[in-house]
Each structure stands twice: as C-alpha cells, then as structure tokens.
C-alpha cells in the first residue's frame, strides 16, 4: 500500500520536550519560540472538520516536542474523537513518542492507543548518547537515563497489552554511530519484545534557510549512504529470519505503486494541526507562523473569528501535482512508482524546491529496490 494511503489527522501537540537529542530536527526552531501547545478548541474543531470531510477515523499525536508532555490534552482530544457523533466509535489512535513518560501515562496509553511508535536508538549506549534526558527532568525520573525509562515502559506495555489492539514499535534514526550496529540493535529490540521497526537515515534539521544555502550545516553533517545501503540490507535479511520487520524510510513505497511519495501530497486527507493553529502538510513543518523556506507545506490556518479553517487551495493543488511521473529527474527512473519522488519535506529543506533532487538518496533507493523488489503491503505503515 503506497505510503500516501496513510490517512489521518495529526496533532502536533506541544513544543515541550524532556529530551535533548543530539540530532533533533527542530531544536533550534522550538528553542527560538516560547513553549506552545495546541489549543483544545482548535483540536476539537479539527476533528469536526476532518470527520465531516474524510472517511478515515485514524488520529495521531506527534511532536514538535514530546506529545506526552501535554498529557491532559492528549487524553481530552482522544476522548473527544472517540465520543464523536460522526463515527467516533471507529476511531483508532497512534502516537510517536520518545518513550520517556511516567507510569500514569503508560497506563493510559495501554488502554487508549492502538499504535505506539517509540523513537528509539537502541542499544542502550547509543540511545543515551544520541537522546539524553533534558537535565531539567532528571529529578522527576530519579536520575535514570532515557534508555532505563524507555526500556521499562516498552517492556511493561508489551507484557501488559493482553488482548488490547496495541502495537508497540520502534522508529530508529540511523547515524554514522549506529550504521554498522543494526544487527546488534535487532537483538536488543527483540529481547524487549519489539517486532516492528522503521529505520530512518539521519536527515538535516530544519532552519531558516535551505541546506543548499547553509555551508556550516553541510560541513557539520555526515552520513555514509553507501555503507547504509549495505548494512541495511544485511540487517533486513537478518531481521526477517528473526521474525522482526526492519523497514527503511527509503523503502516506504516498495509495497505498492504511486506517483506520490506520501500523505504530504494530499494534505486535506492527512492534515497536521500545529501548536499555533495552522494546517501543515508535513511532519517536518511543525510551526506555522514562520515556516521560512518550508512555506509550501502550510496549507491552512484556523480563523478564530469565523471558527473555521481557511484553506489555501492553490498550495494544496501544487502539492497534489508533485508527482514522480511529472518531475524531470524522475520521469525515466525505473523506480518512480515505488519511490514517488522521495520525501517532500527533506527535498524542500535541502534544495529549497519541491522538485529538487538528492542524488545520493536516489542511488540508494534504486540499489535497495534492485535487491529487494516489491513486497506485500506493510502491516504498519511508517509513522
Ligand atoms: S525527543 Fe524529538 S523533539 Fe525531543 S529533543 Fe529528541 S528529537 Fe527533538
Ligand atoms: S517528512 Fe517526508 S514522509 Fe513525512 S510527511 Fe513530510 S514529506 Fe511526507
Ligand atoms: S529515486 Fe530519485 S529519480 Fe527515482 S523516483 Fe525517486 S526521487 Fe525520482
């Protein structure tokens, strides 16, 4: 099933976060503004609007910080959706969390969520190096490390899920530090009870200018894509034998055919509400007021006086026409329908253009496809 079939309304709940990840894709953006959380009236109006115009009843919680930092809002939005008169009884729920939350929160998650993606860089040493606890929160967690808290939460959720329709999976960032440790990581996740993992090669953080204009950012960034392809394939085959799904962000469309890369191309079927009341098309554009070069992804805004969302249909149409069958560098590409022109967010962030190209990633996607080919539909689509 192509990735653009992942249809849902996402809530970017809050800019607050209890970790200080080394590669945080939006730390500068979050730190440059006052802490903000999505107002409940906008979240509720978003549910009314989305349910009135879409068949999907899937709701999802995501950053820009750590969604469980706004636990009350998480609970109230879920309750509102599940009790909605327009097929609220069909609501399914998903979260992407850093896994560092209290016992009260994990108990609620057990009983209210269907898909929990934990951003997790296992093994323990790598997790603690890449994703250390924010020092402000150390006392709350009795000076435990992020890996200690995460391990305990994951094990508890998996051990206690019983007959609940709940999947606890990992969403892993691959950096040069763990690129050759993927088999070790598979064993680590296996021992925790995790059977579903999506891995993402590290990507550039979002700033005020595209990466192509930011020499410093380019100099600081390093990722060995050739080595990633080789190590990923070894890990993928190894995981398969262990009964673990080990996906790559570069293969999200290998299970179907589409000229679109993802939901970003059909944003009204998969809107993301930002903490400041905008509709974003993409997980990488989490604050609407000043999106800088990422402006193509802000496709709407909450209008307080009219109590409605104003939609920019021209931007929606431009995203809808961003297809691998129309872009010059993709037209002759043998994998165009299993790639869809690659991630729009990363492309615009790197090149400043919706039809830009990252040749290293194109080569990696083609190599992976020539080794792996098409596959059956993924059970759990990439978050
Ligand atoms: S958990 Fe997410 S938002 Fe928080 S610091 Fe890490 S990457 Fe950034
Ligand atoms: S980050 Fe990439 S895959 Fe995710 S919504 Fe944005 S464009 Fe799509
Ligand atoms: S691999 Fe590159 S050229 Fe091929 S469809 Fe994807 S983005 Fe286009």
Tab-separated table of N, CA, C and O in Angstrom, residues 68-124:
chain	number	residue	atom	x	y	z
A	68	UNK	N	3.535	13.491	24.991
A	68	UNK	CA	3.044	13.127	26.335
A	68	UNK	C	3.316	14.239	27.351
A	68	UNK	O	2.826	14.181	28.482
A	69	UNK	N	4.089	15.241	26.964
A	69	UNK	CA	4.283	16.392	27.854
A	69	UNK	C	2.992	17.202	28.007
A	69	UNK	O	2.903	18.071	28.850
A	70	UNK	N	2.021	16.949	27.138
A	70	UNK	CA	0.695	17.586	27.287
A	70	UNK	C	-0.318	16.469	27.502
A	70	UNK	O	-1.242	16.264	26.708
A	71	UNK	N	-0.138	15.742	28.591
A	71	UNK	CA	-0.948	14.546	28.839
A	71	UNK	C	-2.446	14.852	28.901
A	71	UNK	O	-3.267	14.124	28.345
A	72	UNK	N	-2.813	15.952	29.574
A	72	UNK	CA	-4.247	16.270	29.701
A	72	UNK	C	-4.867	16.484	28.324
A	72	UNK	O	-5.976	16.027	28.042
A	73	UNK	N	-4.136	17.191	27.452
A	73	UNK	CA	-4.664	17.441	26.103
A	73	UNK	C	-4.740	16.138	25.289
A	73	UNK	O	-5.689	15.914	24.544
A	74	UNK	N	-3.727	15.314	25.462
A	74	UNK	CA	-3.713	14.004	24.794
A	74	UNK	C	-4.984	13.225	25.172
A	74	UNK	O	-5.675	12.653	24.320
A	75	UNK	N	-5.295	13.231	26.459
A	75	UNK	CA	-6.466	12.485	26.932
A	75	UNK	C	-7.755	13.105	26.391
A	75	UNK	O	-8.642	12.410	25.904
A	76	UNK	N	-7.836	14.439	26.475
A	76	UNK	CA	-9.099	15.089	26.107
A	76	UNK	C	-9.368	14.997	24.607
A	76	UNK	O	-10.504	14.814	24.184
A	77	UNK	N	-8.335	15.125	23.802
A	77	UNK	CA	-8.534	15.040	22.339
A	77	UNK	C	-8.964	13.616	21.969
A	77	UNK	O	-9.878	13.408	21.159
A	78	UNK	N	-8.338	12.633	22.585
A	78	UNK	CA	-8.693	11.234	22.296
A	78	UNK	C	-10.152	10.968	22.685
A	78	UNK	O	-10.921	10.363	21.933
A	79	UNK	N	-10.514	11.450	23.865
A	79	UNK	CA	-11.891	11.257	24.348
A	79	UNK	C	-12.891	11.927	23.414
A	79	UNK	O	-13.923	11.357	23.056
A	80	UNK	N	-12.555	13.146	22.992
A	80	UNK	CA	-13.454	13.891	22.105
A	80	UNK	C	-13.659	13.117	20.796
A	80	UNK	O	-14.781	12.978	20.315
A	81	UNK	N	-12.554	12.615	20.246
A	81	UNK	CA	-12.651	11.889	18.961
A	81	UNK	C	-13.452	10.602	19.140
A	81	UNK	O	-14.341	10.285	18.342
A	82	UNK	N	-13.161	9.867	20.223
A	82	UNK	CA	-13.828	8.565	20.402
A	82	UNK	C	-15.319	8.712	20.698
A	82	UNK	O	-16.101	7.818	20.417
A	83	UNK	N	-15.708	9.852	21.292
A	83	UNK	CA	-17.129	10.073	21.595
A	83	UNK	C	-17.840	10.870	20.507
A	83	UNK	O	-18.984	11.281	20.684
A	84	UNK	N	-17.176	11.097	19.392
A	84	UNK	CA	-17.755	11.963	18.356
A	84	UNK	C	-18.992	11.309	17.746
A	84	UNK	O	-19.022	10.085	17.523
A	85	UNK	N	-20.004	12.155	17.462
A	85	UNK	CA	-21.257	11.590	16.928
A	85	UNK	C	-21.069	11.071	15.497
A	85	UNK	O	-21.860	10.276	15.015
A	86	UNK	N	-20.031	11.548	14.798
A	86	UNK	CA	-19.793	11.118	13.418
A	86	UNK	C	-18.793	9.944	13.409
A	86	UNK	O	-17.615	10.126	13.174
A	87	UNK	N	-19.269	8.769	13.718
A	87	UNK	CA	-18.482	7.515	13.714
A	87	UNK	C	-17.269	7.548	14.643
A	87	UNK	O	-16.220	6.973	14.358
A	88	UNK	N	-17.448	8.230	15.771
A	88	UNK	CA	-16.351	8.264	16.750
A	88	UNK	C	-16.027	6.880	17.300
A	88	UNK	O	-14.898	6.619	17.726
A	89	UNK	N	-17.027	5.983	17.245
A	89	UNK	CA	-16.783	4.622	17.756
A	89	UNK	C	-15.778	3.839	16.901
A	89	UNK	O	-15.298	2.794	17.304
A	90	UNK	N	-15.449	4.384	15.699
A	90	UNK	CA	-14.478	3.690	14.825
A	90	UNK	C	-13.062	4.257	14.965
A	90	UNK	O	-12.156	3.860	14.241
A	91	UNK	N	-12.901	5.198	15.875
A	91	UNK	CA	-11.602	5.886	15.975
A	91	UNK	C	-10.475	4.933	16.383
A	91	UNK	O	-10.627	4.106	17.283
A	92	UNK	N	-9.362	5.042	15.650
A	92	UNK	CA	-8.131	4.349	16.046
A	92	UNK	C	-7.064	5.410	16.310
A	92	UNK	O	-7.132	6.522	15.775
A	93	UNK	N	-6.079	5.052	17.138
A	93	UNK	CA	-5.169	6.071	17.656
A	93	UNK	C	-3.706	5.667	17.492
A	93	UNK	O	-3.358	4.486	17.585
A	94	UNK	N	-2.870	6.656	17.290
A	94	UNK	CA	-1.440	6.407	17.086
A	94	UNK	C	-0.646	7.555	17.695
A	94	UNK	O	-1.094	8.700	17.696
A	95	UNK	N	0.525	7.227	18.203
A	95	UNK	CA	1.388	8.274	18.748
A	95	UNK	C	2.823	7.996	18.340
A	95	UNK	O	3.213	6.831	18.170
A	96	UNK	N	3.586	9.047	18.139
A	96	UNK	CA	5.045	8.890	18.085
A	96	UNK	C	5.593	9.631	19.290
A	96	UNK	O	5.371	10.834	19.448
A	97	UNK	N	6.278	8.881	20.143
A	97	UNK	CA	6.734	9.423	21.416
A	97	UNK	C	8.203	9.072	21.621
A	97	UNK	O	8.702	8.113	21.012
A	98	UNK	N	8.863	9.813	22.491
A	98	UNK	CA	10.254	9.448	22.778
A	98	UNK	C	10.332	8.355	23.856
A	98	UNK	O	11.426	7.932	24.226
A	99	UNK	N	9.184	7.922	24.356
A	99	UNK	CA	9.154	6.784	25.283
A	99	UNK	C	9.483	7.142	26.729
A	99	UNK	O	9.443	6.274	27.600
A	100	UNK	N	9.777	8.406	26.972
A	100	UNK	CA	10.130	8.815	28.340
A	100	UNK	C	8.890	9.460	28.961
A	100	UNK	O	8.616	10.644	28.747
A	101	UNK	N	8.116	8.633	29.642
A	101	UNK	CA	6.905	9.131	30.299
A	101	UNK	C	6.684	8.350	31.585
A	101	UNK	O	7.328	7.317	31.830
A	102	UNK	N	5.768	8.867	32.399
A	102	UNK	CA	5.573	8.305	33.738
A	102	UNK	C	4.659	7.067	33.699
A	102	UNK	O	4.019	6.782	32.684
A	103	UNK	N	4.554	6.397	34.834
A	103	UNK	CA	3.727	5.182	34.901
A	103	UNK	C	2.245	5.494	34.677
A	103	UNK	O	1.512	4.693	34.090
A	104	UNK	N	1.811	6.661	35.132
A	104	UNK	CA	0.390	7.028	34.940
A	104	UNK	C	0.104	7.155	33.442
A	104	UNK	O	-0.910	6.683	32.933
A	105	UNK	N	1.028	7.776	32.740
A	105	UNK	CA	0.820	7.970	31.299
A	105	UNK	C	0.840	6.627	30.570
A	105	UNK	O	0.004	6.356	29.700
A	106	UNK	N	1.760	5.759	30.926
A	106	UNK	CA	1.828	4.488	30.184
A	106	UNK	C	0.583	3.637	30.419
A	106	UNK	O	0.149	2.911	29.540
A	107	UNK	N	0.010	3.758	31.593
A	107	UNK	CA	-1.223	3.007	31.851
A	107	UNK	C	-2.354	3.517	30.959
A	107	UNK	O	-3.129	2.738	30.399
A	108	UNK	N	-2.434	4.833	30.814
A	108	UNK	CA	-3.452	5.403	29.930
A	108	UNK	C	-3.213	4.954	28.484
A	108	UNK	O	-4.139	4.587	27.761
A	109	UNK	N	-1.941	4.959	28.085
A	109	UNK	CA	-1.608	4.556	26.709
A	109	UNK	C	-2.055	3.121	26.438
A	109	UNK	O	-2.584	2.816	25.363
A	110	UNK	N	-1.812	2.269	27.400
A	110	UNK	CA	-2.165	0.859	27.259
A	110	UNK	C	-3.647	0.695	26.908
A	110	UNK	O	-4.020	-0.137	26.106
A	111	UNK	N	-4.473	1.524	27.522
A	111	UNK	CA	-5.915	1.362	27.366
A	111	UNK	C	-6.534	2.237	26.282
A	111	UNK	O	-7.721	2.103	25.998
A	112	UNK	N	-5.751	3.146	25.718
A	112	UNK	CA	-6.360	4.102	24.784
A	112	UNK	C	-5.699	4.194	23.418
A	112	UNK	O	-6.248	4.818	22.526
A	113	UNK	N	-4.527	3.615	23.252
A	113	UNK	CA	-3.835	3.768	21.971
A	113	UNK	C	-3.744	2.434	21.232
A	113	UNK	O	-3.750	1.367	21.854
A	114	UNK	N	-3.657	2.509	19.904
A	114	UNK	CA	-3.526	1.301	19.084
A	114	UNK	C	-2.125	1.108	18.516
A	114	UNK	O	-1.691	-0.014	18.302
A	115	UNK	N	-1.471	2.228	18.225
A	115	UNK	CA	-0.116	2.129	17.663
A	115	UNK	C	0.779	3.097	18.432
A	115	UNK	O	0.477	4.295	18.520
A	116	UNK	N	1.837	2.567	19.008
A	116	UNK	CA	2.795	3.429	19.720
A	116	UNK	C	4.151	3.258	19.031
A	116	UNK	O	4.751	2.187	19.068
A	117	UNK	N	4.593	4.314	18.373
A	117	UNK	CA	5.942	4.303	17.797
A	117	UNK	C	6.863	4.994	18.779
A	117	UNK	O	6.641	6.151	19.144
A	118	UNK	N	7.880	4.274	19.206
A	118	UNK	CA	8.819	4.882	20.142
A	118	UNK	C	10.070	5.288	19.366
A	118	UNK	O	10.683	4.445	18.705
A	119	UNK	N	10.412	6.555	19.424
A	119	UNK	CA	11.670	6.997	18.804
A	119	UNK	C	12.776	6.504	19.710
A	119	UNK	O	12.865	6.895	20.870
A	120	UNK	N	13.599	5.640	19.146
A	120	UNK	CA	14.436	4.827	20.000
A	120	UNK	C	15.698	4.516	19.203
A	120	UNK	O	15.616	4.086	18.056
A	121	UNK	N	16.842	4.741	19.787
A	121	UNK	CA	18.069	4.486	19.026
A	121	UNK	C	18.847	3.301	19.560
A	121	UNK	O	20.036	3.167	19.271
A	122	UNK	N	18.202	2.411	20.368
A	122	UNK	CA	18.913	1.261	20.935
A	122	UNK	C	20.155	0.914	20.142
A	122	UNK	O	20.224	1.222	18.975
A	123	UNK	N	21.156	0.427	20.692
A	123	UNK	CA	21.201	-0.136	22.026
A	123	UNK	C	21.289	0.966	23.100
A	123	UNK	O	21.336	2.141	22.760
A	124	UNK	N	21.386	0.487	24.336
A	124	UNK	CA	21.335	1.404	25.466
A	124	UNK	C	22.379	2.532	25.360
A	124	UNK	O	22.077	3.706	25.555
